[in-house]
XYZ file of C-alpha atoms in Angstrom:
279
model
C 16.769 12.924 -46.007
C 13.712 10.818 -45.834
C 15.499 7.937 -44.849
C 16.703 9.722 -41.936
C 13.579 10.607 -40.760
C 12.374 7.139 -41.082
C 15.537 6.193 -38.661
C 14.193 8.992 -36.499
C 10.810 7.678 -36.855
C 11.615 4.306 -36.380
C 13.757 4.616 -33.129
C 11.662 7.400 -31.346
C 8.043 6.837 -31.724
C 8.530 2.939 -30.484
C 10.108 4.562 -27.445
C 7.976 7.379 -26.550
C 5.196 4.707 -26.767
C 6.828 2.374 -24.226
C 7.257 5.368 -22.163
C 3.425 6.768 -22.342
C 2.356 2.993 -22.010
C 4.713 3.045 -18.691
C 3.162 6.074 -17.151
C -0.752 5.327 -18.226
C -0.381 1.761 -17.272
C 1.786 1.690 -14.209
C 0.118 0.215 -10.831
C -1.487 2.473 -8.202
C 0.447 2.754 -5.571
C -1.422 2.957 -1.821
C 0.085 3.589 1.092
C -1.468 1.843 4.163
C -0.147 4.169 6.864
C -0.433 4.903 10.596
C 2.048 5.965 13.212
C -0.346 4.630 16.063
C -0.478 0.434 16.264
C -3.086 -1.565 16.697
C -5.418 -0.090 14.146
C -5.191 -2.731 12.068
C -2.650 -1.237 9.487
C -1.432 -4.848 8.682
C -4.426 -6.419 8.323
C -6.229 -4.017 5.850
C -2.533 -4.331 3.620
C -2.891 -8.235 3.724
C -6.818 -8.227 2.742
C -7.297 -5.498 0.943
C -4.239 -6.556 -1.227
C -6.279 -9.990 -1.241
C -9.198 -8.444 -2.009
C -7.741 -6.890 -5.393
C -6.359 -10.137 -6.224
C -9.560 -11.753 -6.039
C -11.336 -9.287 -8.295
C -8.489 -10.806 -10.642
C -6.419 -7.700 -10.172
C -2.148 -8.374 -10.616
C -1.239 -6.836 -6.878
C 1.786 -6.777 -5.183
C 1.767 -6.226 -1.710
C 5.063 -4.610 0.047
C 6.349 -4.990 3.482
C 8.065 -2.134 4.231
C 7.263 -3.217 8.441
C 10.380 -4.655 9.373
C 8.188 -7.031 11.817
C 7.548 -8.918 8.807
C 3.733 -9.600 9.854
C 2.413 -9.287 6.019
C 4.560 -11.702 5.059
C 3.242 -13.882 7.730
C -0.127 -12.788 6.955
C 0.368 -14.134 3.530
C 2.291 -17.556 4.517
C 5.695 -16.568 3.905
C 8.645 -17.923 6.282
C 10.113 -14.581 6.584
C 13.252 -15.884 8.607
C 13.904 -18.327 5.542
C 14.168 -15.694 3.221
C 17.535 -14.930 1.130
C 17.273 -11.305 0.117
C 14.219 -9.211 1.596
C 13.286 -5.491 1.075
C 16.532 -4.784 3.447
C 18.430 -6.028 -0.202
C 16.565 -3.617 -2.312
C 16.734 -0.257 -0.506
C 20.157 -0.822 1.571
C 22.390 -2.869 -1.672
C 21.525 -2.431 -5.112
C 19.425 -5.972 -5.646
C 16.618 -5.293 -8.312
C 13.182 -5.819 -6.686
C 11.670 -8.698 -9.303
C 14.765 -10.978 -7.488
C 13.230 -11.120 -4.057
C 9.382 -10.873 -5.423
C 7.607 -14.157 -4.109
C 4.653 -16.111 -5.139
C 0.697 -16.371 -2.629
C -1.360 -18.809 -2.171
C -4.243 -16.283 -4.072
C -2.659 -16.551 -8.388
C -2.770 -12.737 -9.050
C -1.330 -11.810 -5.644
C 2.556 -11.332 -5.316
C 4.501 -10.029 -2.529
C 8.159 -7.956 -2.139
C 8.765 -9.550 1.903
C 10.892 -8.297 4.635
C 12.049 -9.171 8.402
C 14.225 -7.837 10.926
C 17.018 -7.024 8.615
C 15.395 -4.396 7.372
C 15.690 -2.453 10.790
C 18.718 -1.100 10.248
C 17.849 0.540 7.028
C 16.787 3.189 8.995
C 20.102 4.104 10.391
C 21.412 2.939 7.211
C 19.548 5.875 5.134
C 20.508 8.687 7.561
C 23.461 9.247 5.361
C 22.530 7.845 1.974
C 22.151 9.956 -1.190
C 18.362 10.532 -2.318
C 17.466 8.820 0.692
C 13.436 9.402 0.442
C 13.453 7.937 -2.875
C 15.463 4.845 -2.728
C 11.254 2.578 -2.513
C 10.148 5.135 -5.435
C 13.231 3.863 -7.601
C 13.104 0.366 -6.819
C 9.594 0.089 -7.559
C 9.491 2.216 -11.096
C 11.413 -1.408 -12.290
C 7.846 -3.088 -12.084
C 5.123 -1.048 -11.247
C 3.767 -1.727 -15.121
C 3.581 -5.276 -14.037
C 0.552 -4.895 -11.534
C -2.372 -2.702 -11.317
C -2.093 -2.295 -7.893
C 0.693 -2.239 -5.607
C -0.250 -2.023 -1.538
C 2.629 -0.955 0.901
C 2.381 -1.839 4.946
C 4.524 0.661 6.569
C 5.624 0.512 10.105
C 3.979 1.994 12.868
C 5.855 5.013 12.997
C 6.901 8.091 10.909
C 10.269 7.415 10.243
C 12.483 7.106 6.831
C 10.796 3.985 6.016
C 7.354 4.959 5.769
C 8.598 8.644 4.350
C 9.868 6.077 1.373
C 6.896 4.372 0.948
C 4.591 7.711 0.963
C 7.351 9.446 -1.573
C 6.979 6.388 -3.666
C 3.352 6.223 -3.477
C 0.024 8.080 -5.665
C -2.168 7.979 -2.098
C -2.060 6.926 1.492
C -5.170 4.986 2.928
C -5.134 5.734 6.812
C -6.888 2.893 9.449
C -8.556 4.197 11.982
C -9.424 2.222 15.001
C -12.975 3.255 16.235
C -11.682 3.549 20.180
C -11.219 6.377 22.659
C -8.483 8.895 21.587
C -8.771 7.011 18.137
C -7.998 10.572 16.124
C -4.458 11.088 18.958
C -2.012 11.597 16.400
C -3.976 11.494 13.160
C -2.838 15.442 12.837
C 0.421 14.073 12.633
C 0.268 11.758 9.948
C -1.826 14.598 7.703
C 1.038 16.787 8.578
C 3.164 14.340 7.482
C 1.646 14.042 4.487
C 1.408 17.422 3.646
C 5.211 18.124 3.792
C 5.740 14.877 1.682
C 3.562 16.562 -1.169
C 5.459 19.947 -0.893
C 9.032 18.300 -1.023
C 9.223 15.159 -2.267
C 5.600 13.937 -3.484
C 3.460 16.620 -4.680
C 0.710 14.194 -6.352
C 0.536 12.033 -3.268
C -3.185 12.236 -1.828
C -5.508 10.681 1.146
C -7.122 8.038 -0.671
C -9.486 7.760 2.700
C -9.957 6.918 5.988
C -10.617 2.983 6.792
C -12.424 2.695 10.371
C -11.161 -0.405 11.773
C -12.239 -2.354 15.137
C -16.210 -1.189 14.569
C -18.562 -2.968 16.925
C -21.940 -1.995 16.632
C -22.966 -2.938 19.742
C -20.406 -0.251 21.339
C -21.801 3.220 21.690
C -17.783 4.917 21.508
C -17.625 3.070 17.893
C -20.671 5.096 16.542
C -19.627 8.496 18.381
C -16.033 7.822 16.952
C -17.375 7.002 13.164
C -19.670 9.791 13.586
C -17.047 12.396 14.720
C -14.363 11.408 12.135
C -16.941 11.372 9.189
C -17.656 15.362 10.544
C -14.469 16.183 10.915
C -13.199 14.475 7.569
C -15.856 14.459 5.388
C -15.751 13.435 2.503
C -12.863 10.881 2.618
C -14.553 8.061 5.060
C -14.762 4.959 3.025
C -18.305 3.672 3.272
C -16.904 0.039 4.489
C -16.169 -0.184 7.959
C -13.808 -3.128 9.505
C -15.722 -4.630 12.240
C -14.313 -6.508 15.490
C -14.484 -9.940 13.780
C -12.899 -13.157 15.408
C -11.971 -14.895 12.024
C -10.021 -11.686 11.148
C -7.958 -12.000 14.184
C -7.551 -15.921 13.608
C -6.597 -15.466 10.143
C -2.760 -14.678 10.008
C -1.872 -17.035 12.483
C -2.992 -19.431 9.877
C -0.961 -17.549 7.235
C -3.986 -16.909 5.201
C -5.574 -13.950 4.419
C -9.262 -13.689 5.677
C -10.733 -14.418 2.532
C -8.878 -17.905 2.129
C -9.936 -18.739 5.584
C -13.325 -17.933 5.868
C -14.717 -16.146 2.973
C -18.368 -15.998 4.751
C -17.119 -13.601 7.544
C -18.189 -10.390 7.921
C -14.208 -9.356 7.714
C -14.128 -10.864 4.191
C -17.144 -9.337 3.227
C -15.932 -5.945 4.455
C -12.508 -5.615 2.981
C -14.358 -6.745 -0.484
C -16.510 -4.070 -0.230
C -13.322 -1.580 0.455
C -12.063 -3.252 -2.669
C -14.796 -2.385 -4.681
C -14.543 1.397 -3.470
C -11.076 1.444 -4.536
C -11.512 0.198 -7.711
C -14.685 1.909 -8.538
C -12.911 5.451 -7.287
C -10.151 4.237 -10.155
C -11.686 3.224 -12.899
């Protein structure tokens, strides 16, 4: 008898230890989602991903955008690549294969391009469709502390994926006229992820992008959001900043360009929130 136990012992507690170590030490996952474009969705994935990495944090940053622009953000030659994202959630290629080195040593990234278009299409008929990013990335997520996802600009089965898959969604928010169009959408959105397919997912915050302080709209904007959402406005605002927009055609993030921008500056200080909110 007590040898049996000790067989019991011996096989069991090693394996409910890997399995609490997988779920207290697995990566936080963040969403960086938008239907709207050109509020700066890819840019705050890229250097706030960058930004983690810097603070010596293991982050891998997904591209879930089938436009690819993270990867070019980060100096990958996306239309070089041999298996993408596409591979992953389409075929059944484990996601370590098509992980690829950054310039920045504790910054990895999972790519994608065009290919990954069709997966839309391709999903429509596919069993646990929502799910198939969630699976993919329970392989790894131990590996990293944080894991940042760019979804495309829209609200379709890809970015459904990455918000089932994720623990929060971090929403840019470009301080412009009708900046908030469609933002009612997205928190839908969210909302019927959590009561279906996510319940735990959460708005980590809102990220107003594009702030010029010279602009009157960009205060009344960062005013009225912080009223009407209060409470989950990150202090760091984005500002218009020319070395942010110069930065990915460089494929660099900011910080490796010019790390004395106000850009840089502002996406470490969006780090900092992050990490200080987690720890």
């Amino acid at each position: 008898m007590f040898s049996l136990l000790k067989r019991v012992e011996l096989w069991y507690f090693p394996k409910l230890f890997l399995r609490l170590k997988k779920v207290l030490f697995m990566g936080k996952k963040i969403a960086i989602a938008n239907q709207k474009g050109g509020v700066g969705k890819t840019t705050t994935a890229v250097n706030l991903a960058a930004s983690l990495a810097v603070a010596e944090k293991k982050t891998l940053l997904v591209d879930i955008d089938p436009q690819g622009n993270a990867c070019s953000g980060t100096g990958i030659d996306k239309e070089s690549l041999e298996s993408t994202l596409y591979d992953v959630i389409i075929g059944d290629t484990p996601i370590k294969e098509i992980i690829k080195k950054t310039e920045l040593s504790h910054l990895d990234i999972a790519p994608s391009n065009a290919d990954l278009a069709g997966a839309e299409v391709e999903l429509v008929g596919a069993f646990a469709r929502e799910g198939k990013l969630k699976a993919a990335l329970e392989e790894i997520s131990d590996e990293y502390d944080y894991i940042v996802i760019d979804c495309p600009p829209s609200l379709g089965l890809l970015t459904v994926n990455s918000l089932t898959a994720s623990d929060s969604v971090l929403i840019p928010l470009q301080c412009e006229f009708y900046a908030m169009e469609g933002l009612s959408q997205l928190v839908r959105t969210v909302d019927l992820i959590k009561q279906h397919l996510n319940p735990e997912l959460y708005i980590e915050g809102i990220l107003l992008t594009m702030f010029d302080k010279r602009n009157n709209i960009s205060h009344q904007v960062a005013q009225d959001v912080k009223e009407h959402f209060e409470g989950k406005v990150f202090k760091a605002m984005i500002p218009r900043n020319v070395k942010l927009s110069e930065s990915p055609s460089f494929g660099k993030p900011v910080l490796l360009y010019d790390i004395g921008c106000t850009g840089a500056s502002s996406y470490l200080d969006l780090a900092k929130e992050i990490m200080y909110r987690r720890d």
